[in-house]
Amino acid sequence: MMHPARQAYVEETEDTDMGGISYADLPTDQDYDMPTTPGGIPTERASAILSQFERKRRAAAMVVPTDDTRVRSRLRELGEPITLFGEGPSERRDRLRELLTDMAEQQGGVEIEMEEAEEEGEQQEEFFTEGGNELLEARKDIARYSLPRAKARVARLKDESTITLRTHIKHRKAVKEKLQGFDLYGSQIAGDRPVSICRFAPDGQTIAAGNWSGGIKLLSVPNLEEKASFKAHTDRVGGLSWFPGATLPSSNVSPSTVNLISGGGEGNLNLWALDQEKPLATLTGHSGRVCRTEFHPSGRYAASASFDSSWRLWDVETATELLLQEGHSREVYTVAFNNDGSLVASGGFDSIGRIWDLRTGRNVMILDGHIREIYGMDWGVDGHRVLSGSGDGWVKCWDLRQMKETGGIGAHKSVVSDLRWYKGVESASFLPSTDGGMDIDGAPPAADKAAEAPSPKKSGTFFVSSGFDKSVNIFSADDWSLVKSLSGHSGNVLSTDISDDAKWIASCGHDRTVKLWGIE
């Protein structure tokens, strides 16, 4: 028997009814009111805060333009002030987002319609530009011209593929050493306003320079003396290009025929002879400023890039427009043909580059990688690589065979305004001379061709670029390294070019001068 001291203590309580309470006996309060949430916030205010959070979430999901110009245009369409006192681009964009959110709340279904429109815009649709019989014949002519050249280029590249790696490395090293010798040789004022573009003649003895006053000056090399002057356009000169073979003694291009094409801010293109002060013909059609012009390698056609968001193809012999090519969403600034004449590259203010096949009219590649406007493009001698220079300070290399970007250079601290890939004289080879300079020699005699092994070419080994950091830079085209930076301009450099013999580099810019750089 357990001792009483070890027994558990149990408090004595009165008996209670453990049956619980019935549902019918529960009290009912119809006027219950909870004035605050558990956190102490009034319910009305809590609901308002939740509604505000939901509204901000919807506003953040609202799609608005990132371009400030388009934001202003949208505000103007809504009848709102395009800017408020002290308001910046980001605040203006937030205000547009708030306005669109208010409209979506006031009109049910607007947001759904916007989503549907966005989905429709994402669907890729093939677009064809109509053309006449003249364009069809031009495409056939370009195909007949380009295919044999492409075949010869491929054969040449196959021969060069047999060159040993050691020979290539030695060759590239020699090229870099010679390029480091470039220095300022001369400078000449070429206008009352900034000089927008400069281009060497095929013989390398003349520089054509266009300025913002609408004038064109022809300067001699190397003295930079004025040889001729044209009042070319009523607005700034944007494009200049020499006719293939012009000024060369071995060509059949005379000074009385077309030697030069120019494009102006008024939207016209002019064809020039060297012995006349007035243009041989004026090509009209663009509704915006013409930024760049280029001759097709055959010389029969020319292309122009314009602020009307198009580039156009012209028949030089008949002075007529063959093609109005759309495809860019904003202004088109630059256009360039490859050496075969089969492809053309275009780029502009939409930050997108496009490659077009002139034989079919199709867009064969989109160059999407820059975050700012594209101001310059040029092709390599291999026919499948193209360079693009942008306002983001980068130069990018694109390979059509790999269909992707294969190289990128932070070329300048600011805008890359122009670039030129050295092409040289066809079939010319690089041979170190006895005095350490760079020589351009033609093809060897036919009797010695079979015995001699192919030698590396200097063409395609480097390119030059100009920028708003007041410099002209020389880059190697194999490892994309900076060989030398040329400083001498007191303002932004707008354009640059290389002579076909690689002895001279020209540049021009905001300081109203054309500068000539040569190897010491």
Short mmCIF file of C-alpha atoms in Angstrom, two decimals:
data_model
loop_
_atom_site.label_atom_id
_atom_site.label_comp_id
_atom_site.label_asym_id
_atom_site.label_seq_id
_atom_site.Cartn_x
_atom_site.Cartn_y
_atom_site.Cartn_z
CA MET A 1 0.00 0.00 0.00
CA MET A 2 1.37 3.46 -1.10
CA HIS A 3 2.21 5.88 1.65
CA PRO A 4 -0.10 8.97 1.55
CA ALA A 5 2.92 11.27 1.16
CA ARG A 6 3.76 9.65 -2.21
CA GLN A 7 0.30 10.02 -3.69
CA ALA A 8 -0.24 12.79 -6.33
CA TYR A 9 -2.00 15.90 -5.19
CA VAL A 10 -5.35 16.46 -6.92
CA GLU A 11 -7.15 19.76 -6.41
CA GLU A 12 -10.70 19.29 -5.39
CA THR A 13 -13.10 21.19 -7.70
CA GLU A 14 -16.77 21.40 -8.04
CA ASP A 15 -18.40 19.16 -10.58
CA THR A 16 -19.02 20.90 -13.91
CA ASP A 17 -21.10 20.02 -16.89
CA MET A 18 -18.65 18.77 -19.59
CA GLY A 19 -21.31 18.52 -22.18
CA GLY A 20 -20.30 21.91 -23.83
CA ILE A 21 -22.60 24.56 -25.34
CA SER A 22 -25.05 24.00 -28.15
CA TYR A 23 -24.86 25.85 -31.53
CA ALA A 24 -28.26 27.43 -30.92
CA ASP A 25 -27.02 29.04 -27.71
CA LEU A 26 -24.12 30.90 -29.49
CA PRO A 27 -24.54 34.71 -29.29
CA THR A 28 -24.95 36.56 -32.61
CA ASP A 29 -23.48 40.08 -33.14
CA GLN A 30 -24.71 41.68 -36.38
CA ASP A 31 -22.97 45.02 -35.79
CA TYR A 32 -19.45 43.74 -35.16
CA ASP A 33 -16.77 46.27 -36.16
CA MET A 34 -12.99 45.85 -36.16
CA PRO A 35 -11.68 49.42 -36.49
CA THR A 36 -8.06 48.37 -36.98
CA THR A 37 -6.00 45.53 -38.40
CA PRO A 38 -3.83 43.45 -36.07
CA GLY A 39 -0.97 45.79 -36.89
CA GLY A 40 -2.95 48.81 -35.75
CA ILE A 41 -3.66 50.22 -39.25
CA PRO A 42 -7.24 51.25 -40.05
CA THR A 43 -8.88 48.89 -42.53
CA GLU A 44 -9.66 51.66 -45.03
CA ARG A 45 -6.02 52.68 -45.12
CA ALA A 46 -4.88 49.07 -45.39
CA SER A 47 -7.16 48.54 -48.38
CA ALA A 48 -5.81 51.70 -50.01
CA ILE A 49 -2.22 50.54 -49.49
CA LEU A 50 -2.97 47.13 -50.99
CA SER A 51 -4.67 48.79 -53.96
CA GLN A 52 -1.66 51.05 -54.44
CA PHE A 53 0.71 48.08 -54.40
CA GLU A 54 -1.44 46.31 -56.97
CA ARG A 55 -1.52 49.44 -59.13
CA LYS A 56 2.28 49.78 -58.98
CA ARG A 57 2.62 46.13 -59.95
CA ARG A 58 0.43 46.67 -63.00
CA ALA A 59 2.31 49.88 -63.87
CA ALA A 60 5.67 48.06 -63.70
CA ALA A 61 4.34 45.46 -66.13
CA MET A 62 3.15 48.16 -68.56
CA VAL A 63 5.32 48.25 -71.71
CA VAL A 64 6.50 51.77 -72.59
CA PRO A 65 9.19 52.98 -75.06
CA THR A 66 12.76 53.38 -73.82
CA ASP A 67 13.62 56.06 -76.38
CA ASP A 68 12.94 59.50 -74.91
CA THR A 69 11.83 60.87 -78.29
CA ARG A 70 9.16 58.20 -78.59
CA VAL A 71 8.10 58.81 -74.98
CA ARG A 72 7.57 62.49 -75.77
CA SER A 73 5.60 61.63 -78.90
CA ARG A 74 3.37 59.27 -76.93
CA LEU A 75 2.71 61.93 -74.28
CA ARG A 76 1.80 64.39 -77.02
CA GLU A 77 -0.65 61.87 -78.47
CA LEU A 78 -2.31 61.54 -75.05
CA GLY A 79 -2.67 65.31 -74.77
CA GLU A 80 -0.24 65.53 -71.86
CA PRO A 81 2.71 67.92 -71.43
CA ILE A 82 5.77 66.39 -73.07
CA THR A 83 7.94 67.54 -70.15
CA LEU A 84 7.52 69.02 -66.69
CA PHE A 85 9.82 71.35 -64.80
CA GLY A 86 12.84 69.45 -63.51
CA GLU A 87 11.72 66.22 -65.15
CA GLY A 88 14.33 63.89 -66.64
CA PRO A 89 13.94 61.03 -69.15
CA SER A 90 13.40 58.39 -66.45
CA GLU A 91 10.77 60.48 -64.63
CA ARG A 92 9.06 61.21 -67.95
CA ARG A 93 8.95 57.49 -68.73
CA ASP A 94 7.46 56.75 -65.29
CA ARG A 95 4.82 59.42 -65.86
CA LEU A 96 3.84 57.84 -69.17
CA ARG A 97 3.61 54.45 -67.46
CA GLU A 98 1.30 55.92 -64.79
CA LEU A 99 -0.92 57.51 -67.44
CA LEU A 100 -1.23 54.27 -69.38
CA THR A 101 -2.04 52.42 -66.15
CA ASP A 102 -4.82 54.91 -65.36
CA MET A 103 -6.24 54.43 -68.85
CA ALA A 104 -6.17 50.66 -68.41
CA GLU A 105 -8.07 50.96 -65.11
CA GLN A 106 -10.68 53.31 -66.51
CA GLN A 107 -11.25 51.25 -69.66
CA GLY A 108 -11.48 47.53 -69.03
CA GLY A 109 -9.80 45.30 -71.59
CA VAL A 110 -7.27 47.88 -72.83
CA GLU A 111 -4.39 46.02 -71.24
CA ILE A 112 -5.50 42.75 -72.85
CA GLU A 113 -5.63 44.43 -76.26
CA MET A 114 -2.11 45.78 -75.80
CA GLU A 115 -0.83 42.30 -74.96
CA GLU A 116 -2.50 40.88 -78.06
CA ALA A 117 -0.98 43.62 -80.23
CA GLU A 118 2.44 42.89 -78.74
CA GLU A 119 2.10 39.20 -79.50
CA GLU A 120 1.12 40.02 -83.07
CA GLY A 121 4.18 42.25 -83.42
CA GLU A 122 6.46 39.41 -82.31
CA GLN A 123 5.28 37.18 -85.14
CA GLN A 124 7.86 37.21 -87.93
CA GLU A 125 6.43 38.13 -91.28
CA GLU A 126 8.32 38.00 -94.56
CA PHE A 127 8.10 41.29 -96.41
CA PHE A 128 8.82 41.80 -100.10
CA THR A 129 9.58 45.08 -101.87
CA GLU A 130 8.10 45.29 -105.34
CA GLY A 131 10.44 45.86 -108.26
CA GLY A 132 10.20 46.30 -111.99
CA ASN A 133 11.91 44.63 -114.91
CA GLU A 134 14.84 47.03 -114.55
CA LEU A 135 15.53 45.70 -111.05
CA LEU A 136 15.23 42.11 -112.26
CA GLU A 137 17.77 42.72 -115.01
CA ALA A 138 20.05 44.48 -112.52
CA ARG A 139 19.92 41.47 -110.18
CA LYS A 140 20.82 39.16 -113.07
CA ASP A 141 23.67 41.46 -114.07
CA ILE A 142 24.99 41.54 -110.50
CA ALA A 143 24.85 37.74 -110.34
CA ARG A 144 26.81 37.44 -113.61
CA TYR A 145 29.37 39.90 -112.26
CA SER A 146 29.76 38.51 -108.74
CA LEU A 147 29.84 34.73 -109.27
CA PRO A 148 33.14 34.60 -111.24
CA ARG A 149 34.73 36.98 -108.73
CA ALA A 150 33.56 34.81 -105.84
CA LYS A 151 35.01 31.74 -107.55
CA ALA A 152 38.36 33.47 -108.01
CA ARG A 153 38.34 34.66 -104.39
CA VAL A 154 37.69 31.15 -103.07
CA ALA A 155 40.51 29.78 -105.23
CA ARG A 156 42.86 32.45 -103.91
CA LEU A 157 41.91 31.66 -100.30
CA LYS A 158 42.55 27.97 -100.93
CA ASP A 159 46.04 28.79 -102.18
CA GLU A 160 46.70 30.99 -99.16
CA SER A 161 45.58 28.19 -96.83
CA THR A 162 48.78 26.33 -97.73
CA ILE A 163 50.91 29.08 -96.20
CA THR A 164 52.50 27.91 -92.96
CA LEU A 165 51.53 29.40 -89.61
CA ARG A 166 55.10 30.54 -89.00
CA THR A 167 55.02 32.53 -92.26
CA HIS A 168 51.73 34.15 -91.30
CA ILE A 169 53.01 35.13 -87.85
CA LYS A 170 56.21 36.60 -89.29
CA HIS A 171 54.20 38.47 -91.91
CA ARG A 172 51.73 39.93 -89.40
CA LYS A 173 54.54 40.96 -87.08
CA ALA A 174 56.26 42.82 -89.92
CA VAL A 175 53.01 44.58 -90.84
CA LYS A 176 52.47 45.73 -87.25
CA GLU A 177 56.01 47.07 -87.00
CA LYS A 178 55.55 49.18 -90.13
CA LEU A 179 52.12 50.44 -89.06
CA GLN A 180 53.61 51.75 -85.83
CA GLY A 181 55.58 54.23 -87.94
CA PHE A 182 52.51 56.27 -88.94
CA ASP A 183 52.67 59.90 -87.83
CA LEU A 184 51.15 63.25 -88.80
CA TYR A 185 52.45 64.42 -92.17
CA GLY A 186 50.27 67.43 -93.00
CA SER A 187 47.06 69.31 -92.27
CA GLN A 188 44.82 71.53 -94.40
CA ILE A 189 41.63 73.48 -93.69
CA ALA A 190 38.95 72.15 -96.05
CA GLY A 191 35.91 74.25 -95.23
CA ASP A 192 34.29 76.93 -93.12
CA ARG A 193 32.37 74.28 -91.22
CA PRO A 194 33.27 70.75 -90.03
CA VAL A 195 34.57 68.36 -92.69
CA SER A 196 32.22 65.37 -92.63
CA ILE A 197 33.90 62.84 -94.93
CA CYS A 198 37.17 62.18 -96.77
CA ARG A 199 38.01 59.51 -99.34
CA PHE A 200 41.20 58.65 -101.27
CA ALA A 201 41.05 58.37 -105.05
CA PRO A 202 42.01 54.91 -106.39
CA ASP A 203 45.46 56.19 -107.45
CA GLY A 204 46.10 57.56 -103.95
CA GLN A 205 47.11 60.98 -105.32
CA THR A 206 43.89 62.86 -104.48
CA ILE A 207 41.64 63.20 -101.44
CA ALA A 208 37.99 64.19 -101.85
CA ALA A 209 36.64 65.98 -98.77
CA GLY A 210 33.04 67.08 -98.17
CA ASN A 211 32.00 69.59 -95.52
CA TRP A 212 28.88 70.77 -93.71
CA SER A 213 28.64 73.82 -95.98
CA GLY A 214 27.75 71.55 -98.90
CA GLY A 215 31.12 71.90 -100.66
CA ILE A 216 33.58 69.31 -101.95
CA LYS A 217 37.32 69.94 -102.23
CA LEU A 218 39.87 67.81 -104.07
CA LEU A 219 43.26 67.93 -102.32
CA SER A 220 46.56 66.66 -103.69
CA VAL A 221 48.65 64.07 -101.88
CA PRO A 222 50.96 64.64 -100.08
CA ASN A 223 51.00 68.45 -100.24
CA LEU A 224 47.24 68.83 -99.59
CA GLU A 225 46.98 71.63 -102.16
CA GLU A 226 43.51 72.35 -103.51
CA LYS A 227 43.09 70.92 -107.03
CA ALA A 228 39.37 71.59 -107.50
CA SER A 229 36.31 72.73 -105.58
CA PHE A 230 32.58 72.08 -106.14
CA LYS A 231 29.51 73.65 -104.60
CA ALA A 232 27.88 70.27 -104.45
CA HIS A 233 24.83 70.52 -102.16
CA THR A 234 22.64 73.03 -100.38
CA ASP A 235 23.11 71.17 -97.10
CA ARG A 236 25.94 69.18 -95.54
CA VAL A 237 27.76 66.57 -97.59
CA GLY A 238 27.27 63.13 -96.06
CA GLY A 239 28.46 60.62 -98.64
CA LEU A 240 31.43 60.52 -101.02
CA SER A 241 32.65 57.64 -103.15
CA TRP A 242 35.07 57.31 -106.06
CA PHE A 243 34.13 55.41 -109.20
CA PRO A 244 36.05 52.09 -109.35
CA GLY A 245 39.22 52.65 -111.36
CA ALA A 246 38.85 56.44 -111.51
CA THR A 247 42.14 58.39 -111.78
CA LEU A 248 44.09 55.20 -112.56
CA PRO A 249 46.20 55.47 -115.75
CA SER A 250 45.42 51.86 -116.67
CA SER A 251 41.62 52.32 -116.51
CA ASN A 252 39.27 53.56 -119.20
CA VAL A 253 37.62 56.09 -116.87
CA SER A 254 38.26 59.56 -118.26
CA PRO A 255 37.99 62.84 -116.31
CA SER A 256 34.94 63.74 -118.42
CA THR A 257 32.90 60.74 -117.26
CA VAL A 258 31.53 59.86 -113.83
CA ASN A 259 34.38 59.87 -111.31
CA LEU A 260 32.65 60.72 -108.06
CA ILE A 261 29.26 60.47 -106.35
CA SER A 262 28.13 62.61 -103.44
CA GLY A 263 25.10 62.72 -101.16
CA GLY A 264 23.74 65.77 -99.35
CA GLY A 265 21.55 66.80 -96.48
CA GLU A 266 18.80 67.95 -98.84
CA GLY A 267 18.33 64.33 -99.97
CA ASN A 268 19.95 64.43 -103.44
CA LEU A 269 22.85 62.51 -104.97
CA ASN A 270 25.14 64.08 -107.56
CA LEU A 271 27.39 62.41 -110.14
CA TRP A 272 30.58 64.34 -110.87
CA ALA A 273 33.24 64.54 -113.58
CA LEU A 274 36.63 65.96 -112.65
CA ASP A 275 36.71 68.57 -115.42
CA GLN A 276 33.26 70.12 -114.82
CA GLU A 277 31.97 72.34 -112.03
CA LYS A 278 28.37 71.16 -112.38
CA PRO A 279 27.15 67.61 -111.77
CA LEU A 280 26.60 65.29 -114.71
CA ALA A 281 23.34 64.09 -113.17
CA THR A 282 21.30 64.49 -110.00
CA LEU A 283 19.53 61.50 -108.44
CA THR A 284 16.39 62.40 -106.51
CA GLY A 285 14.06 60.26 -104.45
CA HIS A 286 15.15 60.35 -100.83
CA SER A 287 12.90 62.31 -98.49
CA GLY A 288 15.60 62.69 -95.84
CA ARG A 289 19.27 63.47 -95.46
CA VAL A 290 21.69 61.23 -97.39
CA CYS A 291 24.42 60.03 -95.03
CA ARG A 292 26.56 57.66 -97.12
CA THR A 293 26.97 56.75 -100.79
CA GLU A 294 28.92 53.85 -102.30
CA PHE A 295 29.65 52.64 -105.82
CA HIS A 296 29.08 49.00 -106.63
CA PRO A 297 32.41 47.30 -107.55
CA SER A 298 31.20 47.03 -111.15
CA GLY A 299 30.68 50.81 -111.28
CA ARG A 300 27.28 50.43 -112.91
CA TYR A 301 25.29 50.83 -109.70
CA ALA A 302 25.42 52.92 -106.55
CA ALA A 303 23.80 52.69 -103.12
CA SER A 304 22.77 55.44 -100.71
CA ALA A 305 21.73 55.44 -97.04
CA SER A 306 19.27 58.04 -95.82
CA PHE A 307 17.42 59.42 -92.83
CA ASP A 308 14.14 58.37 -94.49
CA SER A 309 14.78 54.89 -92.97
CA SER A 310 15.71 53.33 -96.31
CA TRP A 311 18.67 52.61 -98.52
CA ARG A 312 18.35 52.76 -102.29
CA LEU A 313 20.03 51.22 -105.31
CA TRP A 314 20.61 53.41 -108.37
CA ASP A 315 21.54 52.76 -111.99
CA VAL A 316 24.48 55.07 -112.68
CA GLU A 317 24.22 54.85 -116.47
CA THR A 318 20.55 55.86 -116.62
CA ALA A 319 20.53 57.92 -113.38
CA THR A 320 17.36 56.14 -112.22
CA GLU A 321 16.29 54.49 -109.00
CA LEU A 322 16.13 50.69 -109.12
CA LEU A 323 15.29 49.75 -105.54
CA LEU A 324 13.91 51.38 -102.41
CA GLN A 325 14.82 48.95 -99.64
CA GLU A 326 13.01 49.18 -96.33
CA GLY A 327 13.76 47.07 -93.26
CA HIS A 328 15.24 49.45 -90.71
CA SER A 329 12.96 50.94 -88.07
CA ARG A 330 14.91 54.21 -87.88
CA GLU A 331 17.35 56.30 -89.91
CA VAL A 332 19.86 54.40 -92.08
CA TYR A 333 23.33 55.90 -91.80
CA THR A 334 25.79 53.64 -93.62
CA VAL A 335 25.91 51.19 -96.52
CA ALA A 336 28.79 49.09 -97.93
CA PHE A 337 29.29 46.53 -100.73
CA ASN A 338 31.51 43.47 -100.44
CA ASN A 339 34.29 43.02 -102.99
CA ASP A 340 32.35 40.48 -105.04
CA GLY A 341 29.43 42.89 -105.39
CA SER A 342 26.91 40.26 -104.31
CA LEU A 343 26.17 41.51 -100.80
CA VAL A 344 25.52 44.89 -99.23
CA ALA A 345 25.56 45.80 -95.54
CA SER A 346 23.42 48.55 -94.03
CA GLY A 347 23.20 50.01 -90.54
CA GLY A 348 21.72 52.97 -88.76
CA PHE A 349 20.05 54.49 -85.75
CA ASP A 350 18.09 51.35 -84.82
CA SER A 351 21.42 49.82 -83.68
CA ILE A 352 20.83 46.91 -86.06
CA GLY A 353 22.97 45.95 -89.04
CA ARG A 354 21.55 43.99 -91.96
CA ILE A 355 23.18 42.00 -94.76
CA TRP A 356 21.29 41.90 -98.07
CA ASP A 357 21.81 39.63 -101.06
CA LEU A 358 21.56 41.87 -104.13
CA ARG A 359 20.96 38.88 -106.41
CA THR A 360 17.77 37.81 -104.62
CA GLY A 361 16.82 40.83 -102.53
CA ARG A 362 16.69 38.80 -99.33
CA ASN A 363 17.95 39.83 -95.90
CA VAL A 364 20.47 37.05 -95.20
CA MET A 365 21.75 38.12 -91.76
CA ILE A 366 20.85 40.49 -88.92
CA LEU A 367 23.72 42.03 -86.93
CA ASP A 368 22.25 42.49 -83.46
CA GLY A 369 24.78 43.39 -80.78
CA HIS A 370 25.28 47.15 -80.58
CA ILE A 371 23.41 49.27 -78.04
CA ARG A 372 23.82 52.55 -79.91
CA GLU A 373 23.62 53.82 -83.49
CA ILE A 374 25.78 52.21 -86.21
CA TYR A 375 27.81 54.85 -88.05
CA GLY A 376 30.30 52.83 -90.10
CA MET A 377 30.52 49.45 -91.85
CA ASP A 378 33.12 47.86 -94.12
CA TRP A 379 33.87 44.43 -95.59
CA GLY A 380 37.01 42.34 -95.42
CA VAL A 381 38.74 41.02 -98.52
CA ASP A 382 37.68 37.46 -97.63
CA GLY A 383 34.11 38.39 -98.57
CA HIS A 384 32.40 36.88 -95.54
CA ARG A 385 33.41 39.19 -92.68
CA VAL A 386 32.11 42.68 -92.05
CA LEU A 387 32.99 45.31 -89.44
CA SER A 388 30.52 47.66 -87.78
CA GLY A 389 31.32 50.76 -85.73
CA SER A 390 28.80 52.21 -83.30
CA GLY A 391 28.01 55.09 -80.99
CA ASP A 392 28.64 52.72 -78.08
CA GLY A 393 32.38 52.98 -78.82
CA TRP A 394 32.68 49.40 -80.06
CA VAL A 395 33.78 47.88 -83.35
CA LYS A 396 32.37 44.40 -83.92
CA CYS A 397 33.29 41.76 -86.49
CA TRP A 398 30.55 39.57 -87.95
CA ASP A 399 31.10 36.32 -89.83
CA LEU A 400 28.48 35.35 -92.43
CA ARG A 401 29.66 31.75 -92.48
CA GLN A 402 29.26 31.28 -88.75
CA MET A 403 26.25 33.63 -88.68
CA LYS A 404 27.43 35.32 -85.49
CA GLU A 405 29.69 37.98 -83.98
CA THR A 406 33.28 36.74 -83.89
CA GLY A 407 35.11 39.72 -82.42
CA GLY A 408 34.57 42.93 -80.50
CA ILE A 409 36.85 45.86 -79.70
CA GLY A 410 36.34 48.78 -77.36
CA ALA A 411 37.81 50.93 -80.10
CA HIS A 412 37.13 54.44 -78.80
CA LYS A 413 36.12 56.18 -75.60
CA SER A 414 33.11 57.65 -77.37
CA VAL A 415 31.34 57.37 -80.73
CA VAL A 416 33.00 55.38 -83.55
CA SER A 417 32.23 57.69 -86.48
CA ASP A 418 33.85 55.80 -89.38
CA LEU A 419 36.02 52.78 -90.15
CA ARG A 420 37.88 51.42 -93.18
CA TRP A 421 39.24 47.90 -93.61
CA TYR A 422 42.39 47.94 -95.73
CA LYS A 423 41.76 46.14 -99.02
CA GLY A 424 44.79 47.18 -101.03
CA VAL A 425 45.40 46.38 -104.67
CA GLU A 426 44.01 43.04 -105.81
CA SER A 427 46.64 40.31 -106.22
CA ALA A 428 49.18 42.51 -104.43
CA SER A 429 51.49 40.83 -101.95
CA PHE A 430 53.44 42.18 -99.04
CA LEU A 431 57.21 41.99 -99.36
CA PRO A 432 59.55 43.69 -96.87
CA SER A 433 61.74 46.14 -98.72
CA THR A 434 65.42 46.76 -98.18
CA ASP A 435 64.76 50.10 -96.48
CA GLY A 436 62.23 48.68 -94.02
CA GLY A 437 59.18 50.15 -95.75
CA MET A 438 56.13 48.36 -97.07
CA ASP A 439 56.13 47.49 -100.76
CA ILE A 440 53.21 46.54 -102.96
CA ASP A 441 54.31 44.23 -105.74
CA GLY A 442 52.10 42.88 -108.47
CA ALA A 443 51.67 39.24 -109.32
CA PRO A 444 54.88 37.45 -110.40
CA PRO A 445 55.50 36.71 -114.08
CA ALA A 446 53.57 33.79 -115.52
CA ALA A 447 56.73 31.70 -115.92
CA ASP A 448 57.54 31.98 -112.22
CA LYS A 449 54.02 31.45 -110.84
CA ALA A 450 54.24 27.67 -110.77
CA ALA A 451 57.60 27.70 -108.99
CA GLU A 452 56.75 30.31 -106.36
CA ALA A 453 54.72 29.45 -103.27
CA PRO A 454 51.86 31.80 -102.36
CA SER A 455 52.87 34.63 -100.06
CA PRO A 456 50.71 36.38 -97.45
CA LYS A 457 48.84 39.47 -98.59
CA LYS A 458 48.89 42.76 -96.75
CA SER A 459 45.27 43.41 -97.71
CA GLY A 460 42.89 42.63 -94.89
CA THR A 461 45.56 42.69 -92.18
CA PHE A 462 44.48 45.93 -90.48
CA PHE A 463 41.78 48.57 -90.32
CA VAL A 464 41.50 52.16 -89.11
CA SER A 465 38.70 53.83 -87.18
CA SER A 466 37.86 57.40 -86.20
CA GLY A 467 36.00 58.55 -83.12
CA PHE A 468 34.65 61.38 -81.05
CA ASP A 469 37.60 60.98 -78.67
CA LYS A 470 39.61 63.06 -81.20
CA SER A 471 41.73 60.11 -82.32
CA VAL A 472 42.30 57.80 -85.29
CA ASN A 473 43.18 54.25 -84.26
CA ILE A 474 44.94 51.51 -86.22
CA PHE A 475 43.99 47.93 -85.30
CA SER A 476 45.36 44.58 -86.36
CA ALA A 477 42.71 42.45 -88.05
CA ASP A 478 43.86 39.08 -86.69
CA ASP A 479 44.10 39.56 -82.92
CA TRP A 480 42.18 42.88 -82.92
CA SER A 481 44.93 44.60 -80.96
CA LEU A 482 45.55 48.35 -81.05
CA VAL A 483 48.66 48.99 -83.14
CA LYS A 484 48.77 52.78 -82.82
CA SER A 485 46.55 55.71 -81.90
CA LEU A 486 46.99 58.87 -83.97
CA SER A 487 46.30 62.12 -82.10
CA GLY A 488 46.28 65.56 -83.68
CA HIS A 489 42.70 66.68 -84.16
CA SER A 490 41.36 69.31 -81.79
CA GLY A 491 37.76 68.12 -82.16
CA ASN A 492 35.68 65.06 -82.94
CA VAL A 493 37.00 63.04 -85.89
CA LEU A 494 34.17 62.35 -88.34
CA SER A 495 35.81 60.23 -91.05
CA THR A 496 38.95 58.36 -92.05
CA ASP A 497 40.31 56.40 -95.03
CA ILE A 498 43.37 54.43 -96.21
CA SER A 499 45.10 54.76 -99.57
CA ASP A 500 45.28 51.61 -101.70
CA ASP A 501 49.06 51.44 -101.35
CA ALA A 502 48.81 51.71 -97.53
CA LYS A 503 51.24 54.64 -97.49
CA TRP A 504 48.71 57.21 -96.28
CA ILE A 505 45.82 57.58 -93.86
CA ALA A 506 43.48 60.57 -94.11
CA SER A 507 41.11 61.93 -91.47
CA CYS A 508 38.80 64.91 -91.03
CA GLY A 509 36.48 66.31 -88.40
CA HIS A 510 34.98 69.14 -86.42
CA ASP A 511 38.20 71.16 -86.46
CA ARG A 512 37.51 71.80 -90.21
CA THR A 513 40.77 70.17 -91.27
CA VAL A 514 41.87 67.22 -93.37
CA LYS A 515 44.92 65.58 -91.86
CA LEU A 516 47.33 63.29 -93.68
CA TRP A 517 49.21 60.60 -91.79
CA GLY A 518 52.23 58.83 -93.30
CA ILE A 519 54.91 56.31 -92.40
CA GLU A 520 58.11 57.90 -91.17
#
